[in-house]
GROMACS .gro file of C-alpha atoms in nm:
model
  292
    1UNK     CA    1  -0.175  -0.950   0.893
    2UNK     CA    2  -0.264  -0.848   1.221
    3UNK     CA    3  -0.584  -1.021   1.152
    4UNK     CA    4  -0.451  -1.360   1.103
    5UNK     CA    5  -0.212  -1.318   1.426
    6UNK     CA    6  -0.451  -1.189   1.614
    7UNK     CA    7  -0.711  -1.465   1.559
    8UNK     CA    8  -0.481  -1.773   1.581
    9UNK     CA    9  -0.489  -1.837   1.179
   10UNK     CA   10  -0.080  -1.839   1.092
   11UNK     CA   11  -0.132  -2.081   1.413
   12UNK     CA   12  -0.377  -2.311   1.236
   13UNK     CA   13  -0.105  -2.341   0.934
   14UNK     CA   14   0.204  -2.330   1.140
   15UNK     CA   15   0.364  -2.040   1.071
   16UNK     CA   16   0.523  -1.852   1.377
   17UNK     CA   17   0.483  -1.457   1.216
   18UNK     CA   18   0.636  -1.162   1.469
   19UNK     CA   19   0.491  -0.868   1.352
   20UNK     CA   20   0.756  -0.577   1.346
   21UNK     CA   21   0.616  -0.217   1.302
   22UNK     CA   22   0.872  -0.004   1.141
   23UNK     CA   23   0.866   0.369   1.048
   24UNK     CA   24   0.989   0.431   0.688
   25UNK     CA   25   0.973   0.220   0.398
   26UNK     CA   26   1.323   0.239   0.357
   27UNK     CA   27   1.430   0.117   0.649
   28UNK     CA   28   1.205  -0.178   0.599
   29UNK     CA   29   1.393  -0.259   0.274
   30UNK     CA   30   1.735  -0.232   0.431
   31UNK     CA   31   1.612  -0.546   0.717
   32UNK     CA   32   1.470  -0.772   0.458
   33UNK     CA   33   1.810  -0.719   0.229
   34UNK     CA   34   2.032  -0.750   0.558
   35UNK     CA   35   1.834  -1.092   0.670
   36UNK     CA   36   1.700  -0.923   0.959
   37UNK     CA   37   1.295  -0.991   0.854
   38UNK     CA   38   1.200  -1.251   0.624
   39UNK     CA   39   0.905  -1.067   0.496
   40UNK     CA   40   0.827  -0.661   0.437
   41UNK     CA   41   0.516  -0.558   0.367
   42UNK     CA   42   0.636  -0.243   0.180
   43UNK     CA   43   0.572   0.051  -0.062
   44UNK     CA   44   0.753  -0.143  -0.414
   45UNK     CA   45   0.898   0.261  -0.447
   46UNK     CA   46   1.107   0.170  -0.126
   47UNK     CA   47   1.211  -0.168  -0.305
   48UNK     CA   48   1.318  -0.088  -0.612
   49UNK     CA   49   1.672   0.027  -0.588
   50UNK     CA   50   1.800  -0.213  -0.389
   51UNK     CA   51   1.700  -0.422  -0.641
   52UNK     CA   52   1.859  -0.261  -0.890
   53UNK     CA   53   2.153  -0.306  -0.675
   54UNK     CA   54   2.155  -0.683  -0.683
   55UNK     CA   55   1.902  -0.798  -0.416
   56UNK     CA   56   1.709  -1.043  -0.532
   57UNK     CA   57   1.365  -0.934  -0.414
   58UNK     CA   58   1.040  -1.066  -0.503
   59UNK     CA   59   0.703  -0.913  -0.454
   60UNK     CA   60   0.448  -1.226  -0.419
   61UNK     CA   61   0.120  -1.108  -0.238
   62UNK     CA   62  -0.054  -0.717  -0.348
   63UNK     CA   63  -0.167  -0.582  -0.014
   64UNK     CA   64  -0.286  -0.276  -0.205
   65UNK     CA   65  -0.301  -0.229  -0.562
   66UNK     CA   66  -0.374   0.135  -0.640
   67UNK     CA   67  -0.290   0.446  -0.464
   68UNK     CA   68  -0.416   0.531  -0.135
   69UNK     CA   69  -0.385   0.880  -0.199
   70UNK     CA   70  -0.595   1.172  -0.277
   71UNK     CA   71  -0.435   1.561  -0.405
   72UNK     CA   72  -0.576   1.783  -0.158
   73UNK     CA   73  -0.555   2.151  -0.263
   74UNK     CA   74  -0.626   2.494  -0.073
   75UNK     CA   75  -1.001   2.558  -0.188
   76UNK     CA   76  -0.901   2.814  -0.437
   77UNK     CA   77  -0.734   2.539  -0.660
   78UNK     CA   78  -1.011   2.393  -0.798
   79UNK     CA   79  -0.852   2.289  -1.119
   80UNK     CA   80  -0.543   2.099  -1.260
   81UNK     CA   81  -0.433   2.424  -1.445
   82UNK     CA   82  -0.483   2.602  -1.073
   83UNK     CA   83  -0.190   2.418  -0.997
   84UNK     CA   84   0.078   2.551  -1.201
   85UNK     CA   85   0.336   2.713  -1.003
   86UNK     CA   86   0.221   2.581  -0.702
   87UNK     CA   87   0.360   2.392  -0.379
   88UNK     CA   88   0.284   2.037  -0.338
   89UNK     CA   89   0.398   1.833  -0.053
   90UNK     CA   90   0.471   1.469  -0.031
   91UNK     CA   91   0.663   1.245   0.231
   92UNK     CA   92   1.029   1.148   0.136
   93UNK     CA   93   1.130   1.206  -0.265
   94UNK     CA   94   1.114   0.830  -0.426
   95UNK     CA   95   0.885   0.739  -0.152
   96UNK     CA   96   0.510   0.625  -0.228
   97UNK     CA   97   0.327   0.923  -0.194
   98UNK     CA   98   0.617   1.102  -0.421
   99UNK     CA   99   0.518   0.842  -0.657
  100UNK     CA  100   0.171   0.910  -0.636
  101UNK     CA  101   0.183   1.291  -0.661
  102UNK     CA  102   0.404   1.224  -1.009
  103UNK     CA  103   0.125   0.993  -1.155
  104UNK     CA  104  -0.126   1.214  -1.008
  105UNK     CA  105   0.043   1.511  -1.211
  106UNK     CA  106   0.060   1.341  -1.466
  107UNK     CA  107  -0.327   1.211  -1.457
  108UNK     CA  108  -0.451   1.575  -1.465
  109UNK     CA  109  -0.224   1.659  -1.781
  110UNK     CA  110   0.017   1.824  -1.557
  111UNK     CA  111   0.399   1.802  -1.539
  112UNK     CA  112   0.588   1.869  -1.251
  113UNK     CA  113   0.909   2.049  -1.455
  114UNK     CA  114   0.718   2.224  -1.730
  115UNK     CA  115   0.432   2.354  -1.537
  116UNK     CA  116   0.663   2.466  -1.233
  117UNK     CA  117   0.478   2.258  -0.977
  118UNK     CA  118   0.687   2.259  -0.662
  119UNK     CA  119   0.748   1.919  -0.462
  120UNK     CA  120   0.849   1.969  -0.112
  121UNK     CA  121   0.955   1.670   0.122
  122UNK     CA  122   0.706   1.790   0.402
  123UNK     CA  123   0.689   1.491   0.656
  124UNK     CA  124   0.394   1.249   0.681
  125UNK     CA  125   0.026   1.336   0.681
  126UNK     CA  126   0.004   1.533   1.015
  127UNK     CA  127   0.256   1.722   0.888
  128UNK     CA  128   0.123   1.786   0.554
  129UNK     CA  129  -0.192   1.859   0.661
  130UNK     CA  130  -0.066   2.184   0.915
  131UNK     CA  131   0.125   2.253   0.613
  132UNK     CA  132  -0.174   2.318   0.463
  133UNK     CA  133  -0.363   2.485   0.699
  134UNK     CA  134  -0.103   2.692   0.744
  135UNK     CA  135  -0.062   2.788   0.397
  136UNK     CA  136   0.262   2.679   0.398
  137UNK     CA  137   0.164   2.421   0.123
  138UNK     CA  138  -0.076   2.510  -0.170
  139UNK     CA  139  -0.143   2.122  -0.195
  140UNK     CA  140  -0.064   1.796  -0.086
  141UNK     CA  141  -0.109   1.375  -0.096
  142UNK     CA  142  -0.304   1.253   0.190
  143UNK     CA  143  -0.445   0.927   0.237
  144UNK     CA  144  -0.827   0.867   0.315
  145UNK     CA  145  -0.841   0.962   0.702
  146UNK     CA  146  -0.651   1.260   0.623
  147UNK     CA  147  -0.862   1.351   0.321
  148UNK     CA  148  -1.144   1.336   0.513
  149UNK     CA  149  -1.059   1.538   0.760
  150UNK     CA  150  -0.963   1.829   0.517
  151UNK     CA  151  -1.258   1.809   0.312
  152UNK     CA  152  -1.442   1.851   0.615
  153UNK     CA  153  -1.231   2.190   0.672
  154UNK     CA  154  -1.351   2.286   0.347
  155UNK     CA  155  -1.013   2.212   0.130
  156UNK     CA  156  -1.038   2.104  -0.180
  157UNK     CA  157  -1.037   1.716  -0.339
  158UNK     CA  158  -0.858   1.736  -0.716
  159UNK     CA  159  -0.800   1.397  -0.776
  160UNK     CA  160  -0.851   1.076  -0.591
  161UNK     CA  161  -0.625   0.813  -0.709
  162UNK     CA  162  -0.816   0.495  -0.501
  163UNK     CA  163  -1.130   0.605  -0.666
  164UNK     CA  164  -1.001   0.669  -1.041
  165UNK     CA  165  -0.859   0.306  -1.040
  166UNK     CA  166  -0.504   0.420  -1.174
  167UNK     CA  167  -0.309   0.114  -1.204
  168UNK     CA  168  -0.023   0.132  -0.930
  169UNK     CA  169   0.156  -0.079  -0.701
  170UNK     CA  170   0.105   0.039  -0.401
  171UNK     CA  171   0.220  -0.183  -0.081
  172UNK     CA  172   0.297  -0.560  -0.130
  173UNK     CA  173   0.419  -0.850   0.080
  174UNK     CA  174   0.764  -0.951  -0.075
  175UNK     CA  175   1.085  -1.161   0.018
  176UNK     CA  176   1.458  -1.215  -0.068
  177UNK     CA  177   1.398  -1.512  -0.346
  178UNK     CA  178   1.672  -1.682  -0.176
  179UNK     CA  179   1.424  -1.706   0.133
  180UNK     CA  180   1.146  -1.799  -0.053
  181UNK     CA  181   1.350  -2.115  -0.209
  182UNK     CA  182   1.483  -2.255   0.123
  183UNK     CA  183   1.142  -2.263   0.226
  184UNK     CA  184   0.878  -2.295   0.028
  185UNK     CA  185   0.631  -2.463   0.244
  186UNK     CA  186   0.701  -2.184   0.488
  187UNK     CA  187   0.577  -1.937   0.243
  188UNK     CA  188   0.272  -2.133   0.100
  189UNK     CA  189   0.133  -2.190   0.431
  190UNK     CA  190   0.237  -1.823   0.536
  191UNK     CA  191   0.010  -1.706   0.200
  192UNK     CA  192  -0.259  -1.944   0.295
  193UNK     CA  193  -0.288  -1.753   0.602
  194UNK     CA  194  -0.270  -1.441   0.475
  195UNK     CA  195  -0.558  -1.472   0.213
  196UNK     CA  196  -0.750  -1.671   0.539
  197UNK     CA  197  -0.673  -1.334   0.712
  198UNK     CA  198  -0.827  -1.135   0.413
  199UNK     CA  199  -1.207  -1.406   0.417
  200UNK     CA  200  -1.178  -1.345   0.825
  201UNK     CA  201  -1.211  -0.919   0.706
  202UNK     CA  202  -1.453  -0.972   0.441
  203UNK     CA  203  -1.703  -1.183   0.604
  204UNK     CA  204  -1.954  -0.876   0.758
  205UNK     CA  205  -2.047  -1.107   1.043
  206UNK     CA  206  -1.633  -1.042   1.182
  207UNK     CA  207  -1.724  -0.666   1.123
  208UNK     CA  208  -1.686  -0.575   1.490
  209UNK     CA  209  -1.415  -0.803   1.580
  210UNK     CA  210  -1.211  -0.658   1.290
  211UNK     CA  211  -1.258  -0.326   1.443
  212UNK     CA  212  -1.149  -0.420   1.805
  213UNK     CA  213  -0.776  -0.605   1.644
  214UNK     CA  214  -0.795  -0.235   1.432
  215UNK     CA  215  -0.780  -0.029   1.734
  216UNK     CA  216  -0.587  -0.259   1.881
  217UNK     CA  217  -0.277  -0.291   1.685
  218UNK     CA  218  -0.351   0.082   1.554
  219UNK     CA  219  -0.395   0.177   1.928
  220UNK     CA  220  -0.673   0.392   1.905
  221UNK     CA  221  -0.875   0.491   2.159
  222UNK     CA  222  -1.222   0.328   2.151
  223UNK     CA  223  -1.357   0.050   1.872
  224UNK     CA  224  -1.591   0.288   1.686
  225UNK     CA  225  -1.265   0.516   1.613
  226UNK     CA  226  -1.147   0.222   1.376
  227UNK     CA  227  -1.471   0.244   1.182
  228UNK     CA  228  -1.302   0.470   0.878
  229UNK     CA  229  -0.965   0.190   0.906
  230UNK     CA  230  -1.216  -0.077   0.892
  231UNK     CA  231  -1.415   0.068   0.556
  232UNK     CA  232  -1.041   0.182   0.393
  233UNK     CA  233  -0.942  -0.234   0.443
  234UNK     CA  234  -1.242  -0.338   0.288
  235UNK     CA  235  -1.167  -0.050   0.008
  236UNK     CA  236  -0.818  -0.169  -0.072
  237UNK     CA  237  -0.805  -0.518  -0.006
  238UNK     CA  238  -0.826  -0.751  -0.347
  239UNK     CA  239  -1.038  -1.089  -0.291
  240UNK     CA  240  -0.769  -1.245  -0.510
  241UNK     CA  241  -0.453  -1.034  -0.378
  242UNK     CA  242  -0.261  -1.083  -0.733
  243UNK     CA  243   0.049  -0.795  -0.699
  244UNK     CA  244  -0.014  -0.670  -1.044
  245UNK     CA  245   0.246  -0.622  -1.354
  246UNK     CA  246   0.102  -0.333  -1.463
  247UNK     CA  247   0.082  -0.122  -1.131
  248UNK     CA  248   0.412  -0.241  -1.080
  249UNK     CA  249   0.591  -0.103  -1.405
  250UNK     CA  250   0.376   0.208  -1.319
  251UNK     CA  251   0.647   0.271  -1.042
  252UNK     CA  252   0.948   0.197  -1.192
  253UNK     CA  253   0.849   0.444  -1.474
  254UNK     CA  254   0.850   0.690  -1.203
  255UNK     CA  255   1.115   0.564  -0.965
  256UNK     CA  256   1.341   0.562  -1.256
  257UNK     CA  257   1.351   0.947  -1.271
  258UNK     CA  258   1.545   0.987  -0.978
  259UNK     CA  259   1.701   0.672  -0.970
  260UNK     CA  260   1.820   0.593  -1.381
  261UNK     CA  261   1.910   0.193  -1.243
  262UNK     CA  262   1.606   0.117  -1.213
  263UNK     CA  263   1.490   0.160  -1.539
  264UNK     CA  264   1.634  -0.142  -1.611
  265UNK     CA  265   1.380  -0.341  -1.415
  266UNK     CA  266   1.131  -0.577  -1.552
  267UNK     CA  267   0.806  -0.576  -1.313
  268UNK     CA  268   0.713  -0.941  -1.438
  269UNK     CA  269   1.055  -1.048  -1.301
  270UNK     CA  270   0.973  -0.901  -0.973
  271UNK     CA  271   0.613  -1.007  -0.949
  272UNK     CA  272   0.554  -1.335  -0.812
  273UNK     CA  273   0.253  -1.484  -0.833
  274UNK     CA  274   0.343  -1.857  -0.774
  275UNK     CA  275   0.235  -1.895  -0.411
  276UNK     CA  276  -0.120  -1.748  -0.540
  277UNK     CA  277  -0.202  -1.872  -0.849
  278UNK     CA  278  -0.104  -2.261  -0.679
  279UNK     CA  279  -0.389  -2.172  -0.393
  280UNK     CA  280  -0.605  -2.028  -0.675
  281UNK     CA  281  -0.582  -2.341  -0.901
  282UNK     CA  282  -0.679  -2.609  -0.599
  283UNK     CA  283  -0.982  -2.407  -0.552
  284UNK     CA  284  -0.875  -2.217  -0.254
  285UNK     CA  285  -1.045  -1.849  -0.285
  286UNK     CA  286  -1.363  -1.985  -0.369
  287UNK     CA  287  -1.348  -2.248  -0.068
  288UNK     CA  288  -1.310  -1.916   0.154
  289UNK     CA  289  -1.501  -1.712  -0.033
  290UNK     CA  290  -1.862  -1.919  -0.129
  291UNK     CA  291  -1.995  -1.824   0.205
  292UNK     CA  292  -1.887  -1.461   0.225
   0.00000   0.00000   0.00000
């Protein structure tokens, strides 16, 4: 998104976007059910129980549609059976990378209950990462910068989740359907944009303009520091940014074990594709895309 603000393209379709960084997927969800944004870009984890509360919520663009995350273990642990009885950190219980760590578990043949495998609410990745250097955790989920870094201290990579294509849900554009019905032309042109946004980061010739809005709107400190942010777009992105019903009842499977409403979900009720699939049958990706 930052993308298509930063070079004029919701301008070109009329769409006025504020982008609103927020800390905490749940707090994200509680604005967009309280009216206060129009549109999260969110973990679906963060979503789901509010929606099994009665907000109608619907997920209609898939920023990323499998799991960022990697299991990072102390470089003893070199198996999934090496993990039994062992401490493995994640951000906030119910959150995405709790989510991840449970399908990761369960990937490797590994329960969390009946193998004894110990998740601890340890912060975000800077946190979980001194965790683990300080042996504080025996494991943890990191995403790719983080994973990087610690294989390059010599810790150990169990499973990676982006590169083992497990199907999950993993951050998504969405919107109070209410929203979406008063105005639809709002929305189309705001998804227009979006996938616009999406050609703009694909197109290798934009390579080094990507970077700079990168380490902008990341605020790093030189271009060539948003070189690893600029590979991990082009990584998760989808040409065709579908939200998927598959990844999507992936996380209510395990969002329903510590919240039993939400079991009661059904992810093609949530998914939305109709904003897509109307820019997909007029041609639109391969306009963008023939070039690219």
């Amino acid at each position: 998104m930052g993308v298509a603000r930063d070079k004029k393209i919701f301008d070109k379709y009329g769409v006025d976007v504020q982008l609103i960084f927020v800390m905490g997927g749940a707090l994200v969800s509680q604005m967009l059910a309280a009216g206060e944004i129009q549109v999260a870009a969110n973990a679906p984890a963060a979503l789901l129980s509010l929606i099994a509360n009665g907000v109608d919520i619907s997920m209609f663009l898939g920023v990323s549609n499998t799991s960022p995350f990697a299991l990072i273990t102390q470089p003893n642990i070199k198996t999934a059976a090496d993990l039994r009885g062992k401490r493995l950190g994640t951000a906030r219980f119910g959150g995405s990378s709790h989510v991840s760590a449970l399908i990761a578990l369960a990937h490797l043949g590994l329960d969390a209950k009946r193998d004894n495998v110990i998740l601890l609410q340890t912060g975000l990745d800077p946190e979980r990462m001194a965790a683990l250097e300080q042996k504080a955790l025996d494991a943890a989920m990191l995403q790719r910068l983080a994973t990087k870094t610690m294989i390059g201290k010599g810790f150990h990579q169990l499973l990676n989740m982006n590169q083992a294509k497990i199907p999950y849900q993993n951050t998504v554009l969405a919107s109070r359907r209410d929203q979406m019905a008063a105005n639809p032309k709002l929305f189309e042109n705001f998804t227009r944009a979006i996938v616009e946004g999406y050609a703009y980061v694909f197109n290798k010739d934009n390579k080094q303009a990507v970077k700079e809005v990168l380490a902008k709107n990341l605020r790093l400190p030189n271009v060539e520091a948003a070189e690893d942010f600029y590979i991990e777009a082009l990584e998760e992105l989808d040409r065709k940014p579908y939200p998927t019903v598959e990844g999507t009842r992936t996380v209510i499977k395990y969002v329903a074990e510590q919240n039993p409403k939400v079991a009661s979900l059904k992810a093609e009720r949530i998914v939305d594709p109709t904003w897509l699939k109307k820019l997909d049958d007029e041609g639109f990706f391969e306009k963008l895309y023939k070039s690219k």
